Coordinates of C-alpha atoms and ligand atoms in Angstrom, one line a residue:
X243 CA 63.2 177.6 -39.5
X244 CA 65.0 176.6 -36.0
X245 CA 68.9 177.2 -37.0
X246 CA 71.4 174.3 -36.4
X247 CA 72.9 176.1 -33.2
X248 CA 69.4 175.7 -32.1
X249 CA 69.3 172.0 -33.0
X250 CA 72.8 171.2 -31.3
X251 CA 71.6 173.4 -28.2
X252 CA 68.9 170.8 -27.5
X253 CA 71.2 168.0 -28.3
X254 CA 73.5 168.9 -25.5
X255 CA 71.0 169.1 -23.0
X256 CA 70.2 165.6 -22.9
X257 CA 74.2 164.7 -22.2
X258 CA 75.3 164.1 -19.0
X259 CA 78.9 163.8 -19.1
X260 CA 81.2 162.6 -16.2
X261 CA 85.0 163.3 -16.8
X262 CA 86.8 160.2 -16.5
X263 CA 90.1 159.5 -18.0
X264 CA 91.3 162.5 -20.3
X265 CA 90.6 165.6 -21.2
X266 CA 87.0 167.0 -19.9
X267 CA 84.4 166.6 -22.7
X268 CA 83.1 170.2 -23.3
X269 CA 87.0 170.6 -24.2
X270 CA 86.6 169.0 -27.1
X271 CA 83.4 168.7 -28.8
X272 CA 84.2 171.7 -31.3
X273 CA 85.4 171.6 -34.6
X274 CA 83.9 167.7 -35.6
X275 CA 80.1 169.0 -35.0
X276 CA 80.5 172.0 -36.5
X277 CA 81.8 170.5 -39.9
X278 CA 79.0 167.8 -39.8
X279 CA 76.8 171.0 -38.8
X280 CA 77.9 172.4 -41.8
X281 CA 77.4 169.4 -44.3
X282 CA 74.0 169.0 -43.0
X283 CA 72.8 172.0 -43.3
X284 CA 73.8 172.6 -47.0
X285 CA 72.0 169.5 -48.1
X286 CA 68.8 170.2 -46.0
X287 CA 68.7 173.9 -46.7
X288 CA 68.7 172.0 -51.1
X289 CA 66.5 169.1 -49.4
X290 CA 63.7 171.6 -47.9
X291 CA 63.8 170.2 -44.4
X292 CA 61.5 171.7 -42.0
X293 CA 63.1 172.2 -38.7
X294 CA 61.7 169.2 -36.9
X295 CA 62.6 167.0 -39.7
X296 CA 66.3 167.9 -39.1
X297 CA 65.8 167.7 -35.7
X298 CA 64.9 164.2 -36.0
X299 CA 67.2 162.9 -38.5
X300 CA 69.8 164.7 -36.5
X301 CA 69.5 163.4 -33.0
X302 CA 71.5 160.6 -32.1
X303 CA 68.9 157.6 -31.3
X304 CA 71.3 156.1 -28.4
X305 CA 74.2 157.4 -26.9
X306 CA 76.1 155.2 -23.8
X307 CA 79.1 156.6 -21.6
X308 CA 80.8 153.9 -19.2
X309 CA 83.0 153.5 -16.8
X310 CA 85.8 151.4 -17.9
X311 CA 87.4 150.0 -14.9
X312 CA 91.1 148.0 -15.8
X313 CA 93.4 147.0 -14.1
X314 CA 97.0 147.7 -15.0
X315 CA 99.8 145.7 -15.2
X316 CA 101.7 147.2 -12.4
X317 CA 99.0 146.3 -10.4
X318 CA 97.3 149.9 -10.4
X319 CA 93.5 150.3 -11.1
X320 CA 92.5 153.0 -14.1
X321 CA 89.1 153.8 -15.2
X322 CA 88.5 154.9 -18.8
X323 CA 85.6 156.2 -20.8
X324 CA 84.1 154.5 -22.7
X325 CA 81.2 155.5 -25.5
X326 CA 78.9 154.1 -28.2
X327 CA 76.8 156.4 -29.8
X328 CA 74.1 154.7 -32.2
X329 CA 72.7 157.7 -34.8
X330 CA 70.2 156.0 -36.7
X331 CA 68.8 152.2 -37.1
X332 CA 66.5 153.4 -39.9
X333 CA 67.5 151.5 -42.8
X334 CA 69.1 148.8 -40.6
X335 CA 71.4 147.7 -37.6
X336 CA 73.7 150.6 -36.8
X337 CA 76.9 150.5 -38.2
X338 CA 80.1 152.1 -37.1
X339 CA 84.6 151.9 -36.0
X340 CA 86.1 151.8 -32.5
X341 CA 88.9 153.8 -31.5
X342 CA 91.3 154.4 -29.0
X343 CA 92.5 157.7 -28.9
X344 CA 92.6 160.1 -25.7
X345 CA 90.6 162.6 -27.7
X346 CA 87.7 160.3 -28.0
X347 CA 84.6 162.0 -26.7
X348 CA 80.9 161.8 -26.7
X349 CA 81.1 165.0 -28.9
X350 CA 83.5 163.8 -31.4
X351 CA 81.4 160.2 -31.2
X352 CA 78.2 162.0 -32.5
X353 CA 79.7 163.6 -35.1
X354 CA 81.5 160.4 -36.5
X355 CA 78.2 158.1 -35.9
X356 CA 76.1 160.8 -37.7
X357 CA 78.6 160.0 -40.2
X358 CA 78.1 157.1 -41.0
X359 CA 74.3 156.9 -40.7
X360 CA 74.5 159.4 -44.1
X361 CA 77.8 156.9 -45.4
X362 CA 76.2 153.8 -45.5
X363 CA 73.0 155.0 -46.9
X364 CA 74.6 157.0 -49.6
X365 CA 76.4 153.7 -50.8
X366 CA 73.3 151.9 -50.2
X367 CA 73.7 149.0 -47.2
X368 CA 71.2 147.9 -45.2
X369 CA 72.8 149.6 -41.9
X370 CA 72.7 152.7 -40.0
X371 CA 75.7 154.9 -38.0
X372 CA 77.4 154.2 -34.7
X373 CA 80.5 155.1 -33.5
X374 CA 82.4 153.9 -30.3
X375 CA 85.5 154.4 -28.5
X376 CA 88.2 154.8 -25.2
X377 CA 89.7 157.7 -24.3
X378 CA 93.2 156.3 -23.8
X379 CA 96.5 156.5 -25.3
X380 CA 97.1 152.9 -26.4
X381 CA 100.4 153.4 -27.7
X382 CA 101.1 153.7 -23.2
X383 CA 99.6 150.4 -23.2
X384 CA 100.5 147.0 -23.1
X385 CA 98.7 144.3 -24.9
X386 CA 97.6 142.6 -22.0
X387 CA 96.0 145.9 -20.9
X388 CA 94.4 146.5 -24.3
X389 CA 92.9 142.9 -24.0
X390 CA 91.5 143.8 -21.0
X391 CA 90.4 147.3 -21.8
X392 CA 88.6 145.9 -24.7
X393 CA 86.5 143.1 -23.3
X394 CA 85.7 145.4 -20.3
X395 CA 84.0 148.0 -22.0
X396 CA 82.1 145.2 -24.3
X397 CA 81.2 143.8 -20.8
X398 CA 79.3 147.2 -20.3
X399 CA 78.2 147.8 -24.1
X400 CA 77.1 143.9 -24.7
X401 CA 73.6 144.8 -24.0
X402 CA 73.4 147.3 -27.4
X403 CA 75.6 146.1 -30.0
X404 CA 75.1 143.1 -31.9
X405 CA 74.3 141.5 -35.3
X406 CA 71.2 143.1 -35.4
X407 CA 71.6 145.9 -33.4
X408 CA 75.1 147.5 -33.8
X409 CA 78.1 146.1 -35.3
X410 CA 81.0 147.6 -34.6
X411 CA 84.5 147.7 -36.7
X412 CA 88.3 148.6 -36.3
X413 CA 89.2 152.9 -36.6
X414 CA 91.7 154.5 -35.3
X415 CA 94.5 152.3 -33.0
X416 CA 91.9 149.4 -33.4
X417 CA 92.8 146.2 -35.8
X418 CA 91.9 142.7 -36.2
X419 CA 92.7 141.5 -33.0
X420 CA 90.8 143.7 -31.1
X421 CA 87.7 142.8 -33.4
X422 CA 88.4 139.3 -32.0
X423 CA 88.2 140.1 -28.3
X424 CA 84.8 142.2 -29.2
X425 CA 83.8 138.8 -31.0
X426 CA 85.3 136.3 -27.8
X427 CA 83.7 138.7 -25.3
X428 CA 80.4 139.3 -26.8
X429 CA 79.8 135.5 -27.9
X430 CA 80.7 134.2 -24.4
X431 CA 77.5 136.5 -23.6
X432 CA 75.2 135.7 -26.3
X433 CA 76.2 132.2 -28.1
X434 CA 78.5 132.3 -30.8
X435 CA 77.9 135.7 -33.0
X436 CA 80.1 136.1 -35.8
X437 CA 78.2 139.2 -37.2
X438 CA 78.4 141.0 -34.0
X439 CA 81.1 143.1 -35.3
X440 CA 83.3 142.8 -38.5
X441 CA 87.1 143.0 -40.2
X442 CA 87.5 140.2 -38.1
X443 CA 90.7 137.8 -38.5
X444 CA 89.7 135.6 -41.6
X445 CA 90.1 132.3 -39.3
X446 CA 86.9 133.7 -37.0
X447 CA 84.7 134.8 -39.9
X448 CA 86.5 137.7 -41.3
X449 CA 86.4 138.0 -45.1
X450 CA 89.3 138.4 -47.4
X451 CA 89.7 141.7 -48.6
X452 CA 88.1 143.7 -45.9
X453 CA 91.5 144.8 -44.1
X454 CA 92.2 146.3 -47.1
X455 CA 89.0 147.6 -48.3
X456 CA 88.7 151.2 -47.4
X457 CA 92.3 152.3 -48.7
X458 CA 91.6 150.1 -51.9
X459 CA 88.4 151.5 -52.5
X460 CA 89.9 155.4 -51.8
X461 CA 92.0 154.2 -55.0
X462 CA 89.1 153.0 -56.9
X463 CA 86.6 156.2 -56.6
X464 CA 90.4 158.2 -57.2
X465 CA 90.5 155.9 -60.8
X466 CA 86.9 156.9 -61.5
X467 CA 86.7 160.3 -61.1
X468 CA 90.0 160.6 -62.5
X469 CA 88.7 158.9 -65.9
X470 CA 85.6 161.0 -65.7
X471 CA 87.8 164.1 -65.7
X472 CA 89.6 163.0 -68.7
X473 CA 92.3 161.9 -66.9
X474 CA 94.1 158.9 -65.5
X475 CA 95.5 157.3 -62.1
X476 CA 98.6 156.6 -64.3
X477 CA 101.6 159.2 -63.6
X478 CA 99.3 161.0 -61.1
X479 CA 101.3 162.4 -58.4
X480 CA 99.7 161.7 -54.7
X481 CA 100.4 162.9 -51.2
X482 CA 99.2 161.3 -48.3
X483 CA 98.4 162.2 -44.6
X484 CA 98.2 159.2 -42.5
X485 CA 100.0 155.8 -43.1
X486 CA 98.2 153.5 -41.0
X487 CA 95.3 151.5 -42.6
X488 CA 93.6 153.7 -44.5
X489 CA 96.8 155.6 -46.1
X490 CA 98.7 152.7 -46.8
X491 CA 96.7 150.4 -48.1
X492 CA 95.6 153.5 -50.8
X493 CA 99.0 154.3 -51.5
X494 CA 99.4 150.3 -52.1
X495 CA 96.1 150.6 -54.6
X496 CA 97.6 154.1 -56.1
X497 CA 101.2 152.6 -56.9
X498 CA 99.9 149.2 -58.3
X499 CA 97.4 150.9 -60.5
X500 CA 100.5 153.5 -62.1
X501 CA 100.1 156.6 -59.7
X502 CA 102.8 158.0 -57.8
X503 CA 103.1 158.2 -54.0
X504 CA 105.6 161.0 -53.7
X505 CA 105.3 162.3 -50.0
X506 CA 103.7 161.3 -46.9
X507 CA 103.6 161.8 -43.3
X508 CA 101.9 160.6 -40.5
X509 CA 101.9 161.7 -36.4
X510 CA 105.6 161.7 -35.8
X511 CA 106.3 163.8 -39.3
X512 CA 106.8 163.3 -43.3
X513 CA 108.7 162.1 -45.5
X514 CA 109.1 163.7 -49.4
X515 CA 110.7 161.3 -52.4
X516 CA 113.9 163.0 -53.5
X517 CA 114.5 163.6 -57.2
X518 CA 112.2 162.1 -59.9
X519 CA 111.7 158.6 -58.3
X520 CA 108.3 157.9 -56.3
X521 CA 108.3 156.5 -52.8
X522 CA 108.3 152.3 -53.0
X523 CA 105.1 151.7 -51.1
X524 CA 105.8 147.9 -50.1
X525 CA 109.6 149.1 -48.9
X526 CA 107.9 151.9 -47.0
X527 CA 105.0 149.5 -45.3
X528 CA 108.1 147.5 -44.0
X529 CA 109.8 150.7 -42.8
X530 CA 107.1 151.8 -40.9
X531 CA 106.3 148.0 -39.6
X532 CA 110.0 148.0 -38.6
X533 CA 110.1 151.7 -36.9
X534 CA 106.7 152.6 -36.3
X535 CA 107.0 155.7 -38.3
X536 CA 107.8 156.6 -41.7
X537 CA 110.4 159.5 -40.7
X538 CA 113.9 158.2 -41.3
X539 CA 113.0 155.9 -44.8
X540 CA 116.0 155.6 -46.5
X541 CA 116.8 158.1 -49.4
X542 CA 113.5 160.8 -48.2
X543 CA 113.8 164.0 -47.4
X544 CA 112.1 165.2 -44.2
X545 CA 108.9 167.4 -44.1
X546 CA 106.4 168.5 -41.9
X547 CA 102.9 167.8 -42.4
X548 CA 102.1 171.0 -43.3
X549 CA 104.7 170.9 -46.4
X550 CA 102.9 167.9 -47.2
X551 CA 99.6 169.9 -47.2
X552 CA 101.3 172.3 -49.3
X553 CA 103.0 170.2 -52.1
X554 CA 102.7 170.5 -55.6
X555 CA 100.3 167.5 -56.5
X556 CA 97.5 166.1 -58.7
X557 CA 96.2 164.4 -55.6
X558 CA 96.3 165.0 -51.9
X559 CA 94.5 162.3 -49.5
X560 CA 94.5 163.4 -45.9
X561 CA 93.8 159.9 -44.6
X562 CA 94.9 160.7 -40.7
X563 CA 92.1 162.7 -38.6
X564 CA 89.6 165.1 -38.3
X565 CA 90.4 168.8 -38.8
X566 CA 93.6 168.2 -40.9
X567 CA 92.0 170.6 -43.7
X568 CA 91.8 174.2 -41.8
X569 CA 91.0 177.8 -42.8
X570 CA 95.1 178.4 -42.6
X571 CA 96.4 175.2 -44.5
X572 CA 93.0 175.0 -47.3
X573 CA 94.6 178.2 -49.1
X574 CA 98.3 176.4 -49.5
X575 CA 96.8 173.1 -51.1
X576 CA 98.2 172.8 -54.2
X577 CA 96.7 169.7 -55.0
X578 CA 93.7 169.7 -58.1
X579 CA 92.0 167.1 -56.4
X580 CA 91.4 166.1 -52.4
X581 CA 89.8 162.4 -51.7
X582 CA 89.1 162.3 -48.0
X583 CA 90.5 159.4 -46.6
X584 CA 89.8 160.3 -43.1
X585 CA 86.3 161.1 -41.7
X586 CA 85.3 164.9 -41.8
X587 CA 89.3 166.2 -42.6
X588 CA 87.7 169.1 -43.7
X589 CA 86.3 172.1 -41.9
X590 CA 83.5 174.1 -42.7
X591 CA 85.6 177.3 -43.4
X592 CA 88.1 175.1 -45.1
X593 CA 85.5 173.7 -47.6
X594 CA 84.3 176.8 -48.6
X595 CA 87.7 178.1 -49.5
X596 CA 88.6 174.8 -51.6
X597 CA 85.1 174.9 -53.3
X598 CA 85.9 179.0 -54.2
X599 CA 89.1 177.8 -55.5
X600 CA 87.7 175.2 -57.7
X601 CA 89.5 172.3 -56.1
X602 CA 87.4 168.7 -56.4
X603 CA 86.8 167.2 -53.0
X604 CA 85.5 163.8 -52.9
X605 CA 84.0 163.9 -49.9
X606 CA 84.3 161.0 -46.9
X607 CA 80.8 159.6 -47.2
X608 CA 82.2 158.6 -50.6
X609 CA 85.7 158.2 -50.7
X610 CA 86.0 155.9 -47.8
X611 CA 83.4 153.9 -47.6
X612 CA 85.3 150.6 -49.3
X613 CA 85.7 149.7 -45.4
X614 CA 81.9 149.5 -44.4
X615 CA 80.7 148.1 -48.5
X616 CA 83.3 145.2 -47.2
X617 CA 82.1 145.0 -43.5
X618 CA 78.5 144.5 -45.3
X619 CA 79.9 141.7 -47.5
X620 CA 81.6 140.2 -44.2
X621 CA 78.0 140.3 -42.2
X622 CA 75.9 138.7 -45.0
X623 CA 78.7 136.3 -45.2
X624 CA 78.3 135.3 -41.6
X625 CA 74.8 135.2 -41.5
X626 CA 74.8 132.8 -44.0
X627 CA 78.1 131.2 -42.9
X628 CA 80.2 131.0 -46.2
X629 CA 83.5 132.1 -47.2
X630 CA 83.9 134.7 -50.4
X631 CA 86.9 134.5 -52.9
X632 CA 88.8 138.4 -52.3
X633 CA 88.0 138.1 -56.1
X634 CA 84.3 138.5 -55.1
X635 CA 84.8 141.3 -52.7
X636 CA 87.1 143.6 -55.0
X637 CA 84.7 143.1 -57.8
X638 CA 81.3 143.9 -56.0
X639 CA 83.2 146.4 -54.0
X640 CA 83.6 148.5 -56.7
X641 CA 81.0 148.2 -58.2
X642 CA 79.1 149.5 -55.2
X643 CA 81.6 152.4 -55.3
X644 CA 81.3 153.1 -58.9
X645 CA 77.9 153.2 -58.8
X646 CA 77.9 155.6 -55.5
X647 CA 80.2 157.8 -57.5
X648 CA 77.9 158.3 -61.0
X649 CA 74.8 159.0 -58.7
X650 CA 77.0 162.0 -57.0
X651 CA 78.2 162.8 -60.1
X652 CA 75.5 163.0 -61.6
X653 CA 73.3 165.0 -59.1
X654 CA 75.9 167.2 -58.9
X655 CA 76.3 168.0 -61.9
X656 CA 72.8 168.6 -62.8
X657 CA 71.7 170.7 -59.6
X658 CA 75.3 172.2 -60.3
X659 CA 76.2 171.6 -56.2
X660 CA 79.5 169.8 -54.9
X661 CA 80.1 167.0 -54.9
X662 CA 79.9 167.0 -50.7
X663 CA 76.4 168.4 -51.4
X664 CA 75.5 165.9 -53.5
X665 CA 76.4 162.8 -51.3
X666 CA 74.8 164.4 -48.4
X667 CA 71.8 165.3 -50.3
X668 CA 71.0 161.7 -51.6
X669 CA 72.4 160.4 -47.9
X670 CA 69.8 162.6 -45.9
X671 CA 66.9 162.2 -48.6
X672 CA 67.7 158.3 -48.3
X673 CA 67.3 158.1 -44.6
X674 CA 64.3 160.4 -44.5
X675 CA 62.4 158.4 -46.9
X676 CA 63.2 155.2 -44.3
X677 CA 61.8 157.2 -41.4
X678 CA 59.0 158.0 -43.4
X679 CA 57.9 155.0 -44.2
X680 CA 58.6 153.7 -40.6
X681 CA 56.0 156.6 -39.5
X682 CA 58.5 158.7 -37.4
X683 CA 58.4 161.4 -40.5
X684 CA 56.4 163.0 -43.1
X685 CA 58.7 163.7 -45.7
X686 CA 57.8 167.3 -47.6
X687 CA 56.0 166.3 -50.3
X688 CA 53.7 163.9 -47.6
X689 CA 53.3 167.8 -45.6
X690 CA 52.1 169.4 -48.4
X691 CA 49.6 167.5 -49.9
Ligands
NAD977 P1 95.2 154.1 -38.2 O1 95.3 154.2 -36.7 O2 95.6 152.8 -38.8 O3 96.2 155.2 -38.9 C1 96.2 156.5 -38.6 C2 97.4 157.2 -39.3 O4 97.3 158.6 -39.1 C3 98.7 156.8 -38.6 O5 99.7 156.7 -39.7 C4 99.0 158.0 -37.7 O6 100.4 158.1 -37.4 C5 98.5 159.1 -38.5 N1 98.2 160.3 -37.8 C6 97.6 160.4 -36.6 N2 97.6 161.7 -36.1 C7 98.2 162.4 -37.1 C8 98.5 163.8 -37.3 N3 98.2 164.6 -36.3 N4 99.2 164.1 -38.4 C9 99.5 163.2 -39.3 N5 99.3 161.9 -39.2 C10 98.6 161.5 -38.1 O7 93.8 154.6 -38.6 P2 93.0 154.3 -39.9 O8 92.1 153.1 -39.7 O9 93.9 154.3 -41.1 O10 92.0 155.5 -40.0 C11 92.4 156.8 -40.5 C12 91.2 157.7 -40.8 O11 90.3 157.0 -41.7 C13 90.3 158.0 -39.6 O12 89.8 159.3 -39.7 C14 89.2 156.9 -39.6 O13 88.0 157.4 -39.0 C15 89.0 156.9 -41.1 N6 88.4 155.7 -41.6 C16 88.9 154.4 -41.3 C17 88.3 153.3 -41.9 C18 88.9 151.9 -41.7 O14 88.4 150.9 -42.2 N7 90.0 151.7 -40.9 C19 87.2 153.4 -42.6 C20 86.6 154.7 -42.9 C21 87.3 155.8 -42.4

């Protein structure tokens, strides 16, 4: 059987990879691939995957690099990098976030797009996984220059994304307003296209509840495992890494539903709740939206993010970026349960030392999918051009996690495997069977007849 070095050997030969803006590429593309390397190949290795059919289902089906020419306010001209990497159409138009961050790189992209090609088929939508982004620092931006930025590199993407091809959503440093230049840009192009790209502002399509979604649905696969454990959300004490959309809008979900947020942190540091009383999580949203941090709310103590790795907790959500889970910090987690907020927090080595210590990780493809369930209520609803109650969406969005959540469960209970194993496993064997049937694959059983 070829090894999965061997399989990521022959991906990177078919890169060609210009250094623009940032860091060089081959920098960076480390840690992100390996991980995904590593979830892969556990579920295959269970799955029986020859060697070609992992080549197959591994190798991204597009992946685009432009030049992002803007020019800057002060009259200077900068040219960014720009990236969309489509992993797999096979069970429908790929699906996938923007970011801007300057470590955005084709590397990281295909590890994030290979993401979600396994995310949305483990929660069963009709999509497949893309991921895009700009290498660029946006917080050294103005908005002006972000307008432009934006519509420049849809200007050189507009030919590959849309409702039926690739439909792109907000990730890191990307919101509602940024959807609507995507949605501006790429309809002034094509002829008005409200499904080219969702978590759009409401007044352009958007649907209620989809800002919201993927933190609210962390907190609803939280509740369910929890009351599959035996336990409840009630009094459960919860740490979080990251208070941007994801981590706040859990935290939100968390405190309304009886849990207690008692620490979080995000880039600039971390904040712990002092004495018995939780952290208010409305009072802390308006913190950060007043100081752009949550370092300095009123009657915290200060920490550093790995304290808050570190804290005595029922639940830790790292709900920042890739990597935060290491083979130095997975040892200190005192936590009994880790719901990944973020996409692929945890590395290989890191996984292997929760799982020996008997931790429960609910692993990305699970825990936040809310975001693309609700981006898939947002496209049908634009395709068929109504408007759902939030009502609607919170109630069918969990019931497509809930139902993700028992087949995990319940696979990974009875082949006694992880629960990361277990969403991967169904994920992979999902796709595969889509390839098969389109005639690209001959799933194992087909081989050895
Ligand atoms: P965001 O930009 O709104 O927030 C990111 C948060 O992480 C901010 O609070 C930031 O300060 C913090 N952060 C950044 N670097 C950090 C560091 N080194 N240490 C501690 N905190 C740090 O982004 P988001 O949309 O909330 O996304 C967070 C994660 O969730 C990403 O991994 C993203 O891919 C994933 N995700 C997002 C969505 C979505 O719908 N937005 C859906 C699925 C997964």
């Amino acid at each position: 059987m070829q090894s999965p070095n061997a399989v990521r050997h022959e991906l990177d030969s078919s890169r060609s990879v210009v250094a623009l803006e940032g860091r060089a590429d081959s920098e960076r593309r480390t840690e992100v691939e390996l991980t995904a390397d590593h979830n892969f190949t556990l579920a295959a290795g269970r799955l029986g995957l020859s060697a070609d059919q992992q080549l197959l289902l591994r190798t991204p089906f597009r992946e685009v690099k432009v030049a992002v020419p803007v020019q800057m306010d002060d009259g200077t001209l900068r040219v960014f990098a720009g990236y969309r990497v489509q992993h797999s159409g096979a069970r429908g138009p790929a699906k996938g976030g923007i970011r801007f961050h300057t470590d955005v790189s084709i590397g990281e992209m295909h590890a994030l797009a290979e993401i979600m090609t396994w995310k949305t088929a483990l929660v069963d939508v009709p999509f497949g996984g893309a991921k895009g982004g700009i290498a660029c620092d946006p917080s050294k931006l103005s908005l002006a220059e972000q307008e432009r930025l934006t519509r420049r590199y849809v200007s050189r993407i507009h030919r590959f994304i849309g409702p039926f091809r690739d439909i792109p959503a907000p990730d890191v440093n990307t919101n509602e307003q940024v959807m609507a230049w995507i949605l501006d840009e790429y309809s002034s192009r094509h002829g008005y296209s409200p499904a080219c790209v969702t978590s759009k502002p409401v007044e352009l399509g958007g649907i209620r509840g989809r800002s919201t979604a993927t933190g609210t649905g962390i907190g609803m696969v939280l509740a369910e495992h929890l009351k599959a454990r035996g336990r409840s959300i009630r009094g459960a004490r919860v740490a979080i890494q990251g208070f941007g959309n994801v981590g706040a809008n859990a935290a939100a979900f968390i405190e309304q539903h009886g849990g207690e947020i008692i620490a979080v942190a995000d880039v600039n540091g971390g904040i712990l709740s002092s004495g018995s009383r939780p952290l208010r999580v409305p009072d802390l949203i308006e913190h950060v939206r007043l100081t752009g941090s949550v370092v300095g709310f009123p009657g915290a103590m200060s920490i550093d993010n790995d304290e808050l790795l570190a804290l005595p907790c029922d639940v830790l959500i790292p709900a920042a970026l890739e990597n935060a889970l290491t083979e130095s910090s997975a040892g200190e987690v005192r936590a009994s349960v880790i719901v990944e907020g973020a996409n692929l927090p945890t590395t290989a080595g890191a996984d292997r030392i929760l799982r020996s210590r008997g931790i429960d990780v609910i692993p990305d493809l699970l825990a936040n999918a809310g975001g693309v369930v609700a981006s898939y209520f947002e496209w049908t609803q634009n395709l068929q051009q109504t408007q759902w109650p939030r009502q609607k969406v919170n109630r069918k969005l969990q019931s497509y996690l809930v139902r993700a959540y028992r087949s995990v469960r319940k696979i990974a209970e009875a082949r006694d495997m992880s629960f990361r194993e277990a969403a991967w496993l169904i994920a992979i064997e999902r796709v595969a069977r889509a390839e098969s049937l389109r005639g690209a694959l001959s799933t194992v059983k087909e081989r050895n007849r």
